[in-house]
Amino acid sequence: MSAGERDSMGRKLALVLRHAPEKFNLEMDINGWIDVRDIIRQFQNSDKRRHHWLRPHHLRAISETDPKGRYEVRGNMMRATYGHTVEIELDLPTSDIPDSLYYPCDPEEAGNLLEVGIKPAGRAHVHLSANMRTAAEAGRVHRA
């Protein structure tokens, strides 16, 4: 898979697994999982010429090599790990949570956030980071 194919497929996966599975006639379960074989079938049905080569190991490779850990694969099932605009239950861990987590904001925003709290801003959940560096990177991406 070329870098361009990987990038294009990553964007398409984000659309399906985070925002609009119905655009490809896919349904996710309550925890956001969709069968990889169904994803491939629907991608190929939508554009056979561009996706004839797509196999489950390609989606697994995208998941395993994504530097931000956007996707998770278990068996034949795949889901996005964060960034959803659709309502799902992520069955997130409740143990080993760090004492401090970080959220990116400008100094001007800090007072307001302390007063009213952090809101998901169009997403289903708030994404917190384990360190300031990754929080700052997340802030740069969302402000770009």
JSON list of C-alpha atoms in Angstrom, two decimals:
[
{"chain": "A", "resi": 1, "resn": "MET", "atom": "CA", "xyz": [0.00, 0.00, 0.00]},
{"chain": "A", "resi": 2, "resn": "SER", "atom": "CA", "xyz": [1.48, 3.35, -1.00]},
{"chain": "A", "resi": 3, "resn": "ALA", "atom": "CA", "xyz": [1.64, 6.33, 1.36]},
{"chain": "A", "resi": 4, "resn": "GLY", "atom": "CA", "xyz": [-1.11, 8.02, -0.68]},
{"chain": "A", "resi": 5, "resn": "GLU", "atom": "CA", "xyz": [-3.36, 4.96, -0.47]},
{"chain": "A", "resi": 6, "resn": "ARG", "atom": "CA", "xyz": [-2.72, 4.72, 3.28]},
{"chain": "A", "resi": 7, "resn": "ASP", "atom": "CA", "xyz": [-3.56, 8.41, 3.77]},
{"chain": "A", "resi": 8, "resn": "SER", "atom": "CA", "xyz": [-6.71, 8.19, 1.67]},
{"chain": "A", "resi": 9, "resn": "MET", "atom": "CA", "xyz": [-7.83, 5.02, 3.43]},
{"chain": "A", "resi": 10, "resn": "GLY", "atom": "CA", "xyz": [-7.15, 6.61, 6.83]},
{"chain": "A", "resi": 11, "resn": "ARG", "atom": "CA", "xyz": [-9.45, 9.53, 5.97]},
{"chain": "A", "resi": 12, "resn": "LYS", "atom": "CA", "xyz": [-12.15, 7.17, 4.75]},
{"chain": "A", "resi": 13, "resn": "LEU", "atom": "CA", "xyz": [-11.83, 5.04, 7.91]},
{"chain": "A", "resi": 14, "resn": "ALA", "atom": "CA", "xyz": [-12.19, 8.16, 10.06]},
{"chain": "A", "resi": 15, "resn": "LEU", "atom": "CA", "xyz": [-15.42, 9.01, 8.26]},
{"chain": "A", "resi": 16, "resn": "VAL", "atom": "CA", "xyz": [-16.81, 5.50, 8.76]},
{"chain": "A", "resi": 17, "resn": "LEU", "atom": "CA", "xyz": [-15.52, 4.75, 12.27]},
{"chain": "A", "resi": 18, "resn": "ARG", "atom": "CA", "xyz": [-15.87, 8.20, 13.85]},
{"chain": "A", "resi": 19, "resn": "HIS", "atom": "CA", "xyz": [-18.61, 10.09, 12.09]},
{"chain": "A", "resi": 20, "resn": "ALA", "atom": "CA", "xyz": [-20.87, 8.52, 9.46]},
{"chain": "A", "resi": 21, "resn": "PRO", "atom": "CA", "xyz": [-20.94, 4.73, 9.04]},
{"chain": "A", "resi": 22, "resn": "GLU", "atom": "CA", "xyz": [-24.34, 5.08, 7.38]},
{"chain": "A", "resi": 23, "resn": "LYS", "atom": "CA", "xyz": [-22.70, 6.78, 4.36]},
{"chain": "A", "resi": 24, "resn": "PHE", "atom": "CA", "xyz": [-21.37, 3.32, 3.48]},
{"chain": "A", "resi": 25, "resn": "ASN", "atom": "CA", "xyz": [-24.44, 1.42, 4.69]},
{"chain": "A", "resi": 26, "resn": "LEU", "atom": "CA", "xyz": [-22.51, 0.16, 7.72]},
{"chain": "A", "resi": 27, "resn": "GLU", "atom": "CA", "xyz": [-23.73, -0.21, 11.28]},
{"chain": "A", "resi": 28, "resn": "MET", "atom": "CA", "xyz": [-21.49, -0.14, 14.32]},
{"chain": "A", "resi": 29, "resn": "ASP", "atom": "CA", "xyz": [-22.31, -1.84, 17.57]},
{"chain": "A", "resi": 30, "resn": "ILE", "atom": "CA", "xyz": [-22.81, 0.09, 20.82]},
{"chain": "A", "resi": 31, "resn": "ASN", "atom": "CA", "xyz": [-19.03, 0.11, 21.39]},
{"chain": "A", "resi": 32, "resn": "GLY", "atom": "CA", "xyz": [-18.18, 1.43, 17.92]},
{"chain": "A", "resi": 33, "resn": "TRP", "atom": "CA", "xyz": [-17.04, -1.86, 16.35]},
{"chain": "A", "resi": 34, "resn": "ILE", "atom": "CA", "xyz": [-17.62, -2.74, 12.68]},
{"chain": "A", "resi": 35, "resn": "ASP", "atom": "CA", "xyz": [-16.55, -5.96, 10.97]},
{"chain": "A", "resi": 36, "resn": "VAL", "atom": "CA", "xyz": [-13.45, -5.32, 8.82]},
{"chain": "A", "resi": 37, "resn": "ARG", "atom": "CA", "xyz": [-14.87, -7.54, 6.06]},
{"chain": "A", "resi": 38, "resn": "ASP", "atom": "CA", "xyz": [-18.01, -5.38, 5.90]},
{"chain": "A", "resi": 39, "resn": "ILE", "atom": "CA", "xyz": [-15.91, -2.21, 5.69]},
{"chain": "A", "resi": 40, "resn": "ILE", "atom": "CA", "xyz": [-13.89, -3.66, 2.81]},
{"chain": "A", "resi": 41, "resn": "ARG", "atom": "CA", "xyz": [-17.00, -4.91, 1.02]},
{"chain": "A", "resi": 42, "resn": "GLN", "atom": "CA", "xyz": [-18.66, -1.49, 1.23]},
{"chain": "A", "resi": 43, "resn": "PHE", "atom": "CA", "xyz": [-15.50, 0.39, 0.17]},
{"chain": "A", "resi": 44, "resn": "GLN", "atom": "CA", "xyz": [-15.18, -1.93, -2.83]},
{"chain": "A", "resi": 45, "resn": "ASN", "atom": "CA", "xyz": [-18.88, -1.55, -3.66]},
{"chain": "A", "resi": 46, "resn": "SER", "atom": "CA", "xyz": [-18.50, 2.23, -3.61]},
{"chain": "A", "resi": 47, "resn": "ASP", "atom": "CA", "xyz": [-15.40, 2.29, -5.85]},
{"chain": "A", "resi": 48, "resn": "LYS", "atom": "CA", "xyz": [-14.18, -1.12, -7.04]},
{"chain": "A", "resi": 49, "resn": "ARG", "atom": "CA", "xyz": [-11.51, 0.42, -9.30]},
{"chain": "A", "resi": 50, "resn": "ARG", "atom": "CA", "xyz": [-9.83, 2.25, -6.42]},
{"chain": "A", "resi": 51, "resn": "HIS", "atom": "CA", "xyz": [-10.26, -0.43, -3.73]},
{"chain": "A", "resi": 52, "resn": "HIS", "atom": "CA", "xyz": [-10.02, -3.77, -5.55]},
{"chain": "A", "resi": 53, "resn": "TRP", "atom": "CA", "xyz": [-6.72, -4.48, -3.76]},
{"chain": "A", "resi": 54, "resn": "LEU", "atom": "CA", "xyz": [-8.03, -3.87, -0.22]},
{"chain": "A", "resi": 55, "resn": "ARG", "atom": "CA", "xyz": [-7.78, -6.81, 2.23]},
{"chain": "A", "resi": 56, "resn": "PRO", "atom": "CA", "xyz": [-8.16, -7.14, 6.03]},
{"chain": "A", "resi": 57, "resn": "HIS", "atom": "CA", "xyz": [-4.39, -7.05, 6.57]},
{"chain": "A", "resi": 58, "resn": "HIS", "atom": "CA", "xyz": [-4.29, -3.57, 5.02]},
{"chain": "A", "resi": 59, "resn": "LEU", "atom": "CA", "xyz": [-6.73, -2.18, 7.60]},
{"chain": "A", "resi": 60, "resn": "ARG", "atom": "CA", "xyz": [-4.83, -3.98, 10.36]},
{"chain": "A", "resi": 61, "resn": "ALA", "atom": "CA", "xyz": [-1.59, -2.36, 9.13]},
{"chain": "A", "resi": 62, "resn": "ILE", "atom": "CA", "xyz": [-3.20, 1.09, 9.17]},
{"chain": "A", "resi": 63, "resn": "SER", "atom": "CA", "xyz": [-4.32, 0.48, 12.75]},
{"chain": "A", "resi": 64, "resn": "GLU", "atom": "CA", "xyz": [-0.96, -0.87, 13.92]},
{"chain": "A", "resi": 65, "resn": "THR", "atom": "CA", "xyz": [1.15, 1.86, 12.31]},
{"chain": "A", "resi": 66, "resn": "ASP", "atom": "CA", "xyz": [-0.99, 4.90, 13.07]},
{"chain": "A", "resi": 67, "resn": "PRO", "atom": "CA", "xyz": [1.24, 7.14, 15.23]},
{"chain": "A", "resi": 68, "resn": "LYS", "atom": "CA", "xyz": [-1.74, 8.56, 17.13]},
{"chain": "A", "resi": 69, "resn": "GLY", "atom": "CA", "xyz": [-3.43, 5.23, 17.82]},
{"chain": "A", "resi": 70, "resn": "ARG", "atom": "CA", "xyz": [-6.65, 6.29, 16.09]},
{"chain": "A", "resi": 71, "resn": "TYR", "atom": "CA", "xyz": [-7.85, 2.74, 15.39]},
{"chain": "A", "resi": 72, "resn": "GLU", "atom": "CA", "xyz": [-8.12, -0.55, 17.22]},
{"chain": "A", "resi": 73, "resn": "VAL", "atom": "CA", "xyz": [-8.57, -4.02, 15.71]},
{"chain": "A", "resi": 74, "resn": "ARG", "atom": "CA", "xyz": [-9.74, -7.08, 17.67]},
{"chain": "A", "resi": 75, "resn": "GLY", "atom": "CA", "xyz": [-10.19, -10.22, 15.62]},
{"chain": "A", "resi": 76, "resn": "ASN", "atom": "CA", "xyz": [-12.26, -9.20, 12.59]},
{"chain": "A", "resi": 77, "resn": "MET", "atom": "CA", "xyz": [-13.62, -6.06, 14.25]},
{"chain": "A", "resi": 78, "resn": "MET", "atom": "CA", "xyz": [-12.30, -2.49, 13.99]},
{"chain": "A", "resi": 79, "resn": "ARG", "atom": "CA", "xyz": [-13.18, 0.80, 15.65]},
{"chain": "A", "resi": 80, "resn": "ALA", "atom": "CA", "xyz": [-11.86, 4.31, 16.15]},
{"chain": "A", "resi": 81, "resn": "THR", "atom": "CA", "xyz": [-10.38, 4.88, 19.60]},
{"chain": "A", "resi": 82, "resn": "TYR", "atom": "CA", "xyz": [-11.41, 8.55, 19.89]},
{"chain": "A", "resi": 83, "resn": "GLY", "atom": "CA", "xyz": [-12.80, 11.53, 18.00]},
{"chain": "A", "resi": 84, "resn": "HIS", "atom": "CA", "xyz": [-16.34, 10.25, 17.54]},
{"chain": "A", "resi": 85, "resn": "THR", "atom": "CA", "xyz": [-19.26, 12.48, 16.68]},
{"chain": "A", "resi": 86, "resn": "VAL", "atom": "CA", "xyz": [-21.60, 9.49, 16.87]},
{"chain": "A", "resi": 87, "resn": "GLU", "atom": "CA", "xyz": [-22.68, 8.34, 20.31]},
{"chain": "A", "resi": 88, "resn": "ILE", "atom": "CA", "xyz": [-20.95, 5.13, 21.40]},
{"chain": "A", "resi": 89, "resn": "GLU", "atom": "CA", "xyz": [-19.78, 3.49, 24.61]},
{"chain": "A", "resi": 90, "resn": "LEU", "atom": "CA", "xyz": [-16.01, 3.06, 24.34]},
{"chain": "A", "resi": 91, "resn": "ASP", "atom": "CA", "xyz": [-15.73, 0.71, 27.34]},
{"chain": "A", "resi": 92, "resn": "LEU", "atom": "CA", "xyz": [-12.65, 2.66, 28.42]},
{"chain": "A", "resi": 93, "resn": "PRO", "atom": "CA", "xyz": [-10.38, 1.45, 31.22]},
{"chain": "A", "resi": 94, "resn": "THR", "atom": "CA", "xyz": [-11.22, 2.57, 34.73]},
{"chain": "A", "resi": 95, "resn": "SER", "atom": "CA", "xyz": [-7.94, 1.56, 36.37]},
{"chain": "A", "resi": 96, "resn": "ASP", "atom": "CA", "xyz": [-4.37, 2.80, 35.92]},
{"chain": "A", "resi": 97, "resn": "ILE", "atom": "CA", "xyz": [-5.58, 6.29, 35.02]},
{"chain": "A", "resi": 98, "resn": "PRO", "atom": "CA", "xyz": [-2.79, 8.84, 35.66]},
{"chain": "A", "resi": 99, "resn": "ASP", "atom": "CA", "xyz": [-3.28, 11.34, 38.49]},
{"chain": "A", "resi": 100, "resn": "SER", "atom": "CA", "xyz": [-2.87, 14.18, 35.98]},
{"chain": "A", "resi": 101, "resn": "LEU", "atom": "CA", "xyz": [-4.25, 14.44, 32.46]},
{"chain": "A", "resi": 102, "resn": "TYR", "atom": "CA", "xyz": [-3.85, 17.36, 30.06]},
{"chain": "A", "resi": 103, "resn": "TYR", "atom": "CA", "xyz": [-6.17, 19.33, 27.79]},
{"chain": "A", "resi": 104, "resn": "PRO", "atom": "CA", "xyz": [-4.90, 21.92, 25.30]},
{"chain": "A", "resi": 105, "resn": "CYS", "atom": "CA", "xyz": [-6.12, 25.48, 25.71]},
{"chain": "A", "resi": 106, "resn": "ASP", "atom": "CA", "xyz": [-4.92, 29.03, 25.26]},
{"chain": "A", "resi": 107, "resn": "PRO", "atom": "CA", "xyz": [-4.21, 31.04, 28.42]},
{"chain": "A", "resi": 108, "resn": "GLU", "atom": "CA", "xyz": [-7.27, 33.17, 27.57]},
{"chain": "A", "resi": 109, "resn": "GLU", "atom": "CA", "xyz": [-9.46, 30.04, 27.61]},
{"chain": "A", "resi": 110, "resn": "ALA", "atom": "CA", "xyz": [-8.20, 28.67, 30.93]},
{"chain": "A", "resi": 111, "resn": "GLY", "atom": "CA", "xyz": [-10.39, 30.84, 33.15]},
{"chain": "A", "resi": 112, "resn": "ASN", "atom": "CA", "xyz": [-13.53, 29.93, 31.25]},
{"chain": "A", "resi": 113, "resn": "LEU", "atom": "CA", "xyz": [-12.67, 26.22, 31.31]},
{"chain": "A", "resi": 114, "resn": "LEU", "atom": "CA", "xyz": [-12.10, 26.36, 35.06]},
{"chain": "A", "resi": 115, "resn": "GLU", "atom": "CA", "xyz": [-15.45, 28.07, 35.48]},
{"chain": "A", "resi": 116, "resn": "VAL", "atom": "CA", "xyz": [-17.70, 25.99, 33.17]},
{"chain": "A", "resi": 117, "resn": "GLY", "atom": "CA", "xyz": [-15.64, 22.85, 32.60]},
{"chain": "A", "resi": 118, "resn": "ILE", "atom": "CA", "xyz": [-14.31, 21.13, 29.51]},
{"chain": "A", "resi": 119, "resn": "LYS", "atom": "CA", "xyz": [-16.91, 20.32, 26.86]},
{"chain": "A", "resi": 120, "resn": "PRO", "atom": "CA", "xyz": [-16.48, 17.91, 23.92]},
{"chain": "A", "resi": 121, "resn": "ALA", "atom": "CA", "xyz": [-16.85, 20.68, 21.26]},
{"chain": "A", "resi": 122, "resn": "GLY", "atom": "CA", "xyz": [-18.84, 18.81, 18.64]},
{"chain": "A", "resi": 123, "resn": "ARG", "atom": "CA", "xyz": [-17.46, 15.39, 19.56]},
{"chain": "A", "resi": 124, "resn": "ALA", "atom": "CA", "xyz": [-19.00, 12.70, 21.70]},
{"chain": "A", "resi": 125, "resn": "HIS", "atom": "CA", "xyz": [-16.15, 12.74, 24.25]},
{"chain": "A", "resi": 126, "resn": "VAL", "atom": "CA", "xyz": [-13.34, 14.98, 25.48]},
{"chain": "A", "resi": 127, "resn": "HIS", "atom": "CA", "xyz": [-9.85, 13.75, 24.57]},
{"chain": "A", "resi": 128, "resn": "LEU", "atom": "CA", "xyz": [-7.32, 14.14, 27.39]},
{"chain": "A", "resi": 129, "resn": "SER", "atom": "CA", "xyz": [-3.60, 13.45, 27.02]},
{"chain": "A", "resi": 130, "resn": "ALA", "atom": "CA", "xyz": [-1.17, 11.74, 29.36]},
{"chain": "A", "resi": 131, "resn": "ASN", "atom": "CA", "xyz": [1.44, 14.52, 28.95]},
{"chain": "A", "resi": 132, "resn": "MET", "atom": "CA", "xyz": [1.68, 18.16, 27.94]},
{"chain": "A", "resi": 133, "resn": "ARG", "atom": "CA", "xyz": [3.50, 17.43, 24.67]},
{"chain": "A", "resi": 134, "resn": "THR", "atom": "CA", "xyz": [0.71, 15.29, 23.22]},
{"chain": "A", "resi": 135, "resn": "ALA", "atom": "CA", "xyz": [-1.93, 17.71, 24.53]},
{"chain": "A", "resi": 136, "resn": "ALA", "atom": "CA", "xyz": [-0.14, 20.60, 22.80]},
{"chain": "A", "resi": 137, "resn": "GLU", "atom": "CA", "xyz": [0.05, 18.59, 19.56]},
{"chain": "A", "resi": 138, "resn": "ALA", "atom": "CA", "xyz": [-3.68, 17.81, 19.77]},
{"chain": "A", "resi": 139, "resn": "GLY", "atom": "CA", "xyz": [-4.35, 21.51, 20.28]},
{"chain": "A", "resi": 140, "resn": "ARG", "atom": "CA", "xyz": [-2.28, 22.46, 17.22]},
{"chain": "A", "resi": 141, "resn": "VAL", "atom": "CA", "xyz": [-4.17, 19.96, 15.04]},
{"chain": "A", "resi": 142, "resn": "HIS", "atom": "CA", "xyz": [-7.60, 21.21, 16.13]},
{"chain": "A", "resi": 143, "resn": "ARG", "atom": "CA", "xyz": [-6.69, 24.87, 15.77]},
{"chain": "A", "resi": 144, "resn": "ALA", "atom": "CA", "xyz": [-5.17, 24.45, 12.29]}
]
